[in-house]
Short mmCIF file of N, CA and C in Angstrom, two decimals:
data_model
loop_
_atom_site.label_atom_id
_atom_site.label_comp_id
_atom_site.label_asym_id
_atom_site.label_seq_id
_atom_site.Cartn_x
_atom_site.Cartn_y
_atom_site.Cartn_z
N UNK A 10 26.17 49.71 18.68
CA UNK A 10 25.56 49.97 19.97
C UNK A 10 26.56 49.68 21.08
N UNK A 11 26.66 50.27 21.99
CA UNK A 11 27.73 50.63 22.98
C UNK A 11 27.25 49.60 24.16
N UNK A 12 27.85 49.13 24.59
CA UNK A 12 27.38 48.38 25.87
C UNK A 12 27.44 48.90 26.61
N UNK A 13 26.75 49.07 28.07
CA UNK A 13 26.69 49.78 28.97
C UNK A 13 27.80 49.64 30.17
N UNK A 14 28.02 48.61 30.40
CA UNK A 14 29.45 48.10 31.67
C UNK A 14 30.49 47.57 30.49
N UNK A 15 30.25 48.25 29.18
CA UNK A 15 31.49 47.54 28.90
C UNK A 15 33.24 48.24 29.67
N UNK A 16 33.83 47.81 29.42
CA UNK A 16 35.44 47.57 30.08
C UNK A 16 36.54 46.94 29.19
N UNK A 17 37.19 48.44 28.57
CA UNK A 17 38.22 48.31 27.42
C UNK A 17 39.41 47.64 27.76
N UNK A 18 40.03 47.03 27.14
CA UNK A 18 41.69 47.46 28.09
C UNK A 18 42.35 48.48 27.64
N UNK A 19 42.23 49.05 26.44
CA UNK A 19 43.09 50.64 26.20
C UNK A 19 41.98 51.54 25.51
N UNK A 20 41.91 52.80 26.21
CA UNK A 20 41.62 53.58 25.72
C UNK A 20 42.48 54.57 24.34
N UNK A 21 42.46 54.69 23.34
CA UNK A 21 43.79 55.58 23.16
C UNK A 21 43.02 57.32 23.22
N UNK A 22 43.68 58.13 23.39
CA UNK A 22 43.38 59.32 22.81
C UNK A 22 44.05 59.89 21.77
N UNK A 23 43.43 60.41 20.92
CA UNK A 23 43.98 60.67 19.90
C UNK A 23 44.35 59.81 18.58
N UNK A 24 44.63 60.83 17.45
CA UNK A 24 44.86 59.41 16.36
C UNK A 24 45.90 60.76 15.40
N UNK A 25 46.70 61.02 16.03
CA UNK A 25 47.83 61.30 15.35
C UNK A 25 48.82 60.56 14.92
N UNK A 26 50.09 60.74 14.79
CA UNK A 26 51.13 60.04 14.38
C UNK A 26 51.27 59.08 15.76
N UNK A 27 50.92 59.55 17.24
CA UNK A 27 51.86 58.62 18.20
C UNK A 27 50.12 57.76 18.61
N UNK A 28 48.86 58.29 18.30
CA UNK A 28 48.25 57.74 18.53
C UNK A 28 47.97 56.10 17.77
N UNK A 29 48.63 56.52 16.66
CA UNK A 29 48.32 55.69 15.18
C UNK A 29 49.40 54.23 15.31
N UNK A 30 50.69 54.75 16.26
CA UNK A 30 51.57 53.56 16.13
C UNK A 30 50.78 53.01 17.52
N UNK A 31 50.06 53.59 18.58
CA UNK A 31 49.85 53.14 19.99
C UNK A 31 49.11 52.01 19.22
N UNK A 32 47.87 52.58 18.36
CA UNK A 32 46.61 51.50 17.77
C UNK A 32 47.08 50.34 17.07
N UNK A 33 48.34 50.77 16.30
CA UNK A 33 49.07 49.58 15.78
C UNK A 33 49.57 48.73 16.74
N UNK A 34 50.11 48.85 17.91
CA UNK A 34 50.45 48.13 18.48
C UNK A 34 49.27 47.40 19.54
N UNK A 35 48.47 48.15 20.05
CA UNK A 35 47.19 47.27 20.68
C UNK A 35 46.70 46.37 19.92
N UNK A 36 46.75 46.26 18.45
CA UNK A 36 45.92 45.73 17.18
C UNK A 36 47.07 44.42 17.46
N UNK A 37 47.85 44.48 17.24
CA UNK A 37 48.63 43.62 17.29
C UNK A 37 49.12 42.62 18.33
N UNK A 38 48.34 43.27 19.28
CA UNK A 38 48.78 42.63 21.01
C UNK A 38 47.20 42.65 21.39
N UNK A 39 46.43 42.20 20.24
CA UNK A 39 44.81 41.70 20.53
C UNK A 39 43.78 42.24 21.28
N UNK A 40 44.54 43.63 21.44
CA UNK A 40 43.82 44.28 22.89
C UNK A 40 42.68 44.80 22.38
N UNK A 41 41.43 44.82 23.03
CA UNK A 41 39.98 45.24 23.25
C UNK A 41 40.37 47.16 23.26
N UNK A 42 40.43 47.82 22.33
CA UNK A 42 41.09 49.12 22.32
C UNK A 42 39.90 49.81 22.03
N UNK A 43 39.79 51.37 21.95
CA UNK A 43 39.01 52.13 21.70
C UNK A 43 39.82 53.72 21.30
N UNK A 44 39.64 54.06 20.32
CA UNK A 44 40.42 55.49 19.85
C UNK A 44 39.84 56.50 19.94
N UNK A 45 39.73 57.55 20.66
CA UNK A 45 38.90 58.70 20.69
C UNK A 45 40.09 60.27 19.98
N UNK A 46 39.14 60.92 19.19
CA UNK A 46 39.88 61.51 18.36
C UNK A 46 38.73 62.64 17.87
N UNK A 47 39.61 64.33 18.88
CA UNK A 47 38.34 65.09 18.25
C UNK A 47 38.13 65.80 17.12
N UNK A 48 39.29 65.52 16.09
CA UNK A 48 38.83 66.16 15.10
C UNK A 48 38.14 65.44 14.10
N UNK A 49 37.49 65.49 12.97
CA UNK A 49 37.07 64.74 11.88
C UNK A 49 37.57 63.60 11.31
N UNK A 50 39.01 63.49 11.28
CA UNK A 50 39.64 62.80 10.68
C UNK A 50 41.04 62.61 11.63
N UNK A 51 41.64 62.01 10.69
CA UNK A 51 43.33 61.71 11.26
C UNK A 51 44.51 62.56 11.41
N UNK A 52 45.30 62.45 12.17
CA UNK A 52 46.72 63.31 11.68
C UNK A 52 47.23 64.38 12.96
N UNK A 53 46.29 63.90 13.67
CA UNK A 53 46.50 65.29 15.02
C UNK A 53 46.84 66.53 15.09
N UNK A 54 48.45 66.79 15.18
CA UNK A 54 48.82 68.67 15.09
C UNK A 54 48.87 68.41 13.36
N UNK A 55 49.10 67.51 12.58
CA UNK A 55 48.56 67.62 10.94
C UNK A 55 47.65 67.82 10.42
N UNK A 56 46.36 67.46 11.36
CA UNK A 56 45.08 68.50 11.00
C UNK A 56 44.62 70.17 11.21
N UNK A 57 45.17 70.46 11.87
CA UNK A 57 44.95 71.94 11.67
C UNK A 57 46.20 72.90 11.53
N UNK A 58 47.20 71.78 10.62
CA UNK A 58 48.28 73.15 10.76
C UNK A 58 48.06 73.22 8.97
N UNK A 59 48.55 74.69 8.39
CA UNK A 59 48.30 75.02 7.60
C UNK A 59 48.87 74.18 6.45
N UNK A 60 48.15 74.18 4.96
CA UNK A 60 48.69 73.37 4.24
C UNK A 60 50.03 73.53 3.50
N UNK A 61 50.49 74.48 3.71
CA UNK A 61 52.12 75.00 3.28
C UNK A 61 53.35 74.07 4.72
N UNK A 62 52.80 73.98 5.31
CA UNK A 62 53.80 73.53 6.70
C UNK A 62 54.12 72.18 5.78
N UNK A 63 55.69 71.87 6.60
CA UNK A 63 56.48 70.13 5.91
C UNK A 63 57.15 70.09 7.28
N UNK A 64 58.07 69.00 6.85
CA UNK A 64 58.49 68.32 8.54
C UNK A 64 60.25 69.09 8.19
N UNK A 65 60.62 69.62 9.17
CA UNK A 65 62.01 70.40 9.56
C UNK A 65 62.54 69.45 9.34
N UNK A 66 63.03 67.92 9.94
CA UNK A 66 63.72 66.87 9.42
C UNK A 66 63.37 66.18 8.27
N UNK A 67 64.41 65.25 8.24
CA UNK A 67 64.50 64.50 6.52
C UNK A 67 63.32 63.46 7.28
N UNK A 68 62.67 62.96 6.40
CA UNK A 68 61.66 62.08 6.53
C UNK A 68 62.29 60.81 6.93
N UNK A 69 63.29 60.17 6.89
CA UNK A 69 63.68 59.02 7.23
C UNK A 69 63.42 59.07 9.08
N UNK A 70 63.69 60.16 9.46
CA UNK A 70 63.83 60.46 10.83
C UNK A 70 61.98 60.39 11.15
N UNK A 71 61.07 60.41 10.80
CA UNK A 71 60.18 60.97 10.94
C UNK A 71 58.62 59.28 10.84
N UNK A 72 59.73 58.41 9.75
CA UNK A 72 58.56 57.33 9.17
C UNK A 72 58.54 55.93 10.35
N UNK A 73 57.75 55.31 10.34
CA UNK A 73 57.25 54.22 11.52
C UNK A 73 58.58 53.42 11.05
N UNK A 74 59.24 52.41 12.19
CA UNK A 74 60.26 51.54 11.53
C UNK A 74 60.03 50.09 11.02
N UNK A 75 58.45 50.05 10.61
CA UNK A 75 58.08 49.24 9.49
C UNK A 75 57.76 49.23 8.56
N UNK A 76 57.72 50.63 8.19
CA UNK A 76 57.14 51.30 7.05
C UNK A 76 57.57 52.76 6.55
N UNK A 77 58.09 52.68 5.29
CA UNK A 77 58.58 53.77 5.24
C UNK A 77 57.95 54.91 4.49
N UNK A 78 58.77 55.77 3.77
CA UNK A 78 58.05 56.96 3.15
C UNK A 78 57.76 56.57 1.91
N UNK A 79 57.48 56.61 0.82
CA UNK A 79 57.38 56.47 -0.06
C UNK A 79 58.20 57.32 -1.17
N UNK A 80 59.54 56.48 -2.04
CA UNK A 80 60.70 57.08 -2.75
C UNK A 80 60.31 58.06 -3.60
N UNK A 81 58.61 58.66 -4.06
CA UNK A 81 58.47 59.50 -4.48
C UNK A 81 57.93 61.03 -3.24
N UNK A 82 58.12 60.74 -2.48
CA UNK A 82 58.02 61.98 -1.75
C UNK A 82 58.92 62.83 -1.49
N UNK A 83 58.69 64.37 -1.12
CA UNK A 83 59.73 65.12 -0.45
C UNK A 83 60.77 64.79 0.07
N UNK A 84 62.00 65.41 0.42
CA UNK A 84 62.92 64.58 1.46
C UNK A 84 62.54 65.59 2.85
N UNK A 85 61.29 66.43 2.90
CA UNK A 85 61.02 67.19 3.73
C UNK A 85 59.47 66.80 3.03
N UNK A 86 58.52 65.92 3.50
CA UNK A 86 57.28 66.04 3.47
C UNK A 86 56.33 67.25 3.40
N UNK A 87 55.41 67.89 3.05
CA UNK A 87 54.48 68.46 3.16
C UNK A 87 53.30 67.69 4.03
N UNK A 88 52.59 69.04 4.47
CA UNK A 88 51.39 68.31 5.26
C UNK A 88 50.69 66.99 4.51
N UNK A 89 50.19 67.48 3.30
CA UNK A 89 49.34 66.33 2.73
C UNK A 89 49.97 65.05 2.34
N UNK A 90 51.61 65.56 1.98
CA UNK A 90 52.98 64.10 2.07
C UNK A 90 52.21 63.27 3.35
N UNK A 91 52.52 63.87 4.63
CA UNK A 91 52.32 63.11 5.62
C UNK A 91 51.09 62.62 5.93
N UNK A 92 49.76 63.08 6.15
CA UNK A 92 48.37 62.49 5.81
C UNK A 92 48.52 61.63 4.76
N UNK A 93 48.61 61.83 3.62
CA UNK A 93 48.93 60.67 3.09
C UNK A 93 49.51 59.46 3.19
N UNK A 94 51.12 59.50 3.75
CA UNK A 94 51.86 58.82 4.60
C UNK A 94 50.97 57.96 5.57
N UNK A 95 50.35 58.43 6.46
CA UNK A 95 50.11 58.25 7.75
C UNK A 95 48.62 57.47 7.29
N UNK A 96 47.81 57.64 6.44
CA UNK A 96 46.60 56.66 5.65
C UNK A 96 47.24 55.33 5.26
N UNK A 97 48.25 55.61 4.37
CA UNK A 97 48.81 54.24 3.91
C UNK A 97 49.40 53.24 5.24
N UNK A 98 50.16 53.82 6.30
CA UNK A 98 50.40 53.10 7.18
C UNK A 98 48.89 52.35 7.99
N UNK A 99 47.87 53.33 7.67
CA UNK A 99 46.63 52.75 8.43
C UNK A 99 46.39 51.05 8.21
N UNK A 100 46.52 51.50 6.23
CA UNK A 100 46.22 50.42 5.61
C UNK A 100 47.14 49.17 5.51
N UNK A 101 48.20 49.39 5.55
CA UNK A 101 49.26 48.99 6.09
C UNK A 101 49.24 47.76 6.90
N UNK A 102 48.26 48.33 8.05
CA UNK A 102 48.29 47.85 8.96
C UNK A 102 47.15 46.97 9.85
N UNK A 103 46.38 47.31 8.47
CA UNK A 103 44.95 46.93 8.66
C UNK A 103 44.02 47.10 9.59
N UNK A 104 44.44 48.42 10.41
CA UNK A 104 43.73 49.33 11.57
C UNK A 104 42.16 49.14 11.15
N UNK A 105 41.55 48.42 12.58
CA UNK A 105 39.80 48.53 12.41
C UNK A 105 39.53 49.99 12.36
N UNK A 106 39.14 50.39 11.73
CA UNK A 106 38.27 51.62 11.17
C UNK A 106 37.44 51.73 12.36
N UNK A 107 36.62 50.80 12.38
CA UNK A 107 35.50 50.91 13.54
C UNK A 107 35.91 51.07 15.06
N UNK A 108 36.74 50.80 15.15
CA UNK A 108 37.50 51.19 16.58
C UNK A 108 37.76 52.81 16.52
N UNK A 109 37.49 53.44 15.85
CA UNK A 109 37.89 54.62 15.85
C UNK A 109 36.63 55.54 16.17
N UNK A 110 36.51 56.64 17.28
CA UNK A 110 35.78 57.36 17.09
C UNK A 110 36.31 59.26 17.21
N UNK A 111 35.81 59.53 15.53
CA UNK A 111 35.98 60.70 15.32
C UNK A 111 35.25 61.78 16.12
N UNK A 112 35.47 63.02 15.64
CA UNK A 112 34.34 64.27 16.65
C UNK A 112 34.17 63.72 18.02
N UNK A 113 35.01 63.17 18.91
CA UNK A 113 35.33 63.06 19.65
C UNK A 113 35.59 63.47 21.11
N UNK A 114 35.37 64.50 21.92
CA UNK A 114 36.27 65.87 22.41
C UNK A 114 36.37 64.76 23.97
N UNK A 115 37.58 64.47 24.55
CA UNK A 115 37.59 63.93 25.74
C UNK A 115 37.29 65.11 26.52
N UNK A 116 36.33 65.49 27.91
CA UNK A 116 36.75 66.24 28.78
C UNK A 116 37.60 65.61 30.06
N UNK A 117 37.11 64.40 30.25
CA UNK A 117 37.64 64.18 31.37
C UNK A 117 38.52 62.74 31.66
N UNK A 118 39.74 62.35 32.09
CA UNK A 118 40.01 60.99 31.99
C UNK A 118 40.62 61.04 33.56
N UNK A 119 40.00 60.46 34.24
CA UNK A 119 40.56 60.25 36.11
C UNK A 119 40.68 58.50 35.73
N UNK A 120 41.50 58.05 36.93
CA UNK A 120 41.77 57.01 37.58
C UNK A 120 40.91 56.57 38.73
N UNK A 121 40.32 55.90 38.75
CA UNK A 121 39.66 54.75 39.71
C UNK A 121 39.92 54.29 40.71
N UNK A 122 40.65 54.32 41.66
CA UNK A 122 41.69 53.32 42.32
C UNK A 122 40.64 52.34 42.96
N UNK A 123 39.47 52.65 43.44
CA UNK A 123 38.49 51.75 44.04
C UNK A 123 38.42 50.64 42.78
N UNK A 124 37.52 51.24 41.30
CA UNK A 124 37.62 50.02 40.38
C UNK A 124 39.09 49.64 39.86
N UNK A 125 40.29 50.17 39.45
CA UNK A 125 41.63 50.41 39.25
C UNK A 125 41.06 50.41 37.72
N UNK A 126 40.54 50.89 37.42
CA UNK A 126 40.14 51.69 35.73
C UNK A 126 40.15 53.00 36.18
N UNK A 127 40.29 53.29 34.48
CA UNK A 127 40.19 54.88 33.81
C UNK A 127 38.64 55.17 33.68
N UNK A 128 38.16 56.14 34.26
CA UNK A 128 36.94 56.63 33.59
C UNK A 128 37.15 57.97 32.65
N UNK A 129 36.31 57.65 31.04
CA UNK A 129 36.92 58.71 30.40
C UNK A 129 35.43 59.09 30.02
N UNK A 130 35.10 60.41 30.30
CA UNK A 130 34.08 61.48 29.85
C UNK A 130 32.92 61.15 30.95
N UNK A 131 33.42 60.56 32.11
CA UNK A 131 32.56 59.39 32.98
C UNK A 131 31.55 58.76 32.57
N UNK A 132 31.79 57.96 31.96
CA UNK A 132 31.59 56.73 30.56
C UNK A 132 32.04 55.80 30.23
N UNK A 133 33.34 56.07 29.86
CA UNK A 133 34.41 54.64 28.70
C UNK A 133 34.80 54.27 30.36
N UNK A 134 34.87 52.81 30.29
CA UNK A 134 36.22 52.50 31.19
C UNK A 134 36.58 51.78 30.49
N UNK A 135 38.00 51.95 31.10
CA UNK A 135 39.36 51.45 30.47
C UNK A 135 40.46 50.46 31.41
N UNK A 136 40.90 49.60 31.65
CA UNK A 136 42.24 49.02 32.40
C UNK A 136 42.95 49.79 32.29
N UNK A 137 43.67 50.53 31.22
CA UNK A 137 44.72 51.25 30.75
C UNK A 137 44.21 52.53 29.82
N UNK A 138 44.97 53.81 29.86
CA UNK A 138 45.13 54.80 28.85
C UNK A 138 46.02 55.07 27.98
N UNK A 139 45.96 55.62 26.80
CA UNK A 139 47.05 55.92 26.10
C UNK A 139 46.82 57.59 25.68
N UNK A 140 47.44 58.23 26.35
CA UNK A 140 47.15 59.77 26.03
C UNK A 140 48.18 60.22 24.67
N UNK A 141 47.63 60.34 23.55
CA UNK A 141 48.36 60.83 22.83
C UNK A 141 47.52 62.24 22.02
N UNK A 142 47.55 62.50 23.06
CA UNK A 142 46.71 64.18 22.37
C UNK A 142 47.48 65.55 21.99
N UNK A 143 49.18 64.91 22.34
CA UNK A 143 49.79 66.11 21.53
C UNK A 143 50.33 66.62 22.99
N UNK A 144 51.59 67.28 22.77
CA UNK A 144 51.85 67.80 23.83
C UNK A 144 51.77 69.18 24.42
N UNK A 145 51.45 69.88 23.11
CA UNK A 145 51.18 71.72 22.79
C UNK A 145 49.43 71.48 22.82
N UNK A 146 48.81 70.52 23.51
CA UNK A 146 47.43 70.23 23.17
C UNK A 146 46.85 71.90 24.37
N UNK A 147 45.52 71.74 24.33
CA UNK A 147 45.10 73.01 25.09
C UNK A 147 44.47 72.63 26.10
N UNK A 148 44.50 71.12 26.78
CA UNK A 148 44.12 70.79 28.39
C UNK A 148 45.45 69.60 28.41
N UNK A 149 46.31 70.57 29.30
CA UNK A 149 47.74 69.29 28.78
C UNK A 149 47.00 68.49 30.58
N UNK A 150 46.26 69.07 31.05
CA UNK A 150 45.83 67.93 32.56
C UNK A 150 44.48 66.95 32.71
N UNK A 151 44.58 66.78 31.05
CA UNK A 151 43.67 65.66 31.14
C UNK A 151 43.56 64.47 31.55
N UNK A 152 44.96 63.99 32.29
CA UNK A 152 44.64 62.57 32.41
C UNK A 152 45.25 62.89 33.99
N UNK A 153 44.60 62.62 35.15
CA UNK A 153 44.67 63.07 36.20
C UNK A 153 43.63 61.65 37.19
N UNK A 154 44.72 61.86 37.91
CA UNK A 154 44.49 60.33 39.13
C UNK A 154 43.37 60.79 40.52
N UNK A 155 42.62 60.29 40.42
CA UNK A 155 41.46 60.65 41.14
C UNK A 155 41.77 60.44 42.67
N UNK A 156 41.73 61.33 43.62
CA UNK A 156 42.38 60.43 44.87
C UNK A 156 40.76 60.26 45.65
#
């Protein structure tokens, strides 16, 4: 059950690869976080790109620098290499599950300056945002300062 005035300190968006190290690092720096993420699951532009796609670089270039690939993978991952990849780092890392909310769709994230929070979907507030929704995403002006 959602509290009604609650007040995050990070919102993240997204739960791709840059969303996934943001959560690792709020997790770790104790922060009151919240992950919004609109597809079903994890992996961001790895969820809807086709399952033949792998990563153009060697994977060393590609893995978190606490965790690496695993010596039986590709030296060019496949999609499901990396979902896979990118689960084990979850676990890894012992990411609250419950902090996460899937089916997700942000429409809107403005700035506050009266409260100096984020209002996201005019709903979540936040102290801080973490936009990681991809940069080829299809509203790249979602996070926009309210004057």
């Amino acid at each position: 059950m959602k509290k009604k005035n609650k007040i995050y300190d990070l919102i993240i968006i997204g739960f791709g690869v840059s969303g996934i190290a943001l959560t690792a690092k709020a997790q770790e720096s104790k922060l009151d976080y919240l992950v919004l993420e609109k597809n079903s699951k994890l992996g961001g532009v790895w969820f809807d790109t086709n399952k033949n796609t792998s990563l153009q670089s060697e994977k060393r270039f590609y893995q978190f620098s606490d965790f690496n690939f695993p010596e039986s993978s590709s030296k060019f991952p496949s999609k499901l290499e990396v979902i896979d990849y990118l689960k084990s780092y979850i676990k890894f890392k012992c990411l609250d599950q419950s902090k996460i909310k899937f089916n997700t769709i942000v429409n809107t994230a403005t700035f506050d300056e009266n409260q100096n929070l984020w209002i996201v979907n005019k709903e979540l507030k936040s102290k801080y945002l973490g936009c990681c929704n991809g940069y080829f995403s299809n509203n790249k002006e979602i996070c926009k300062i309210q004057n």
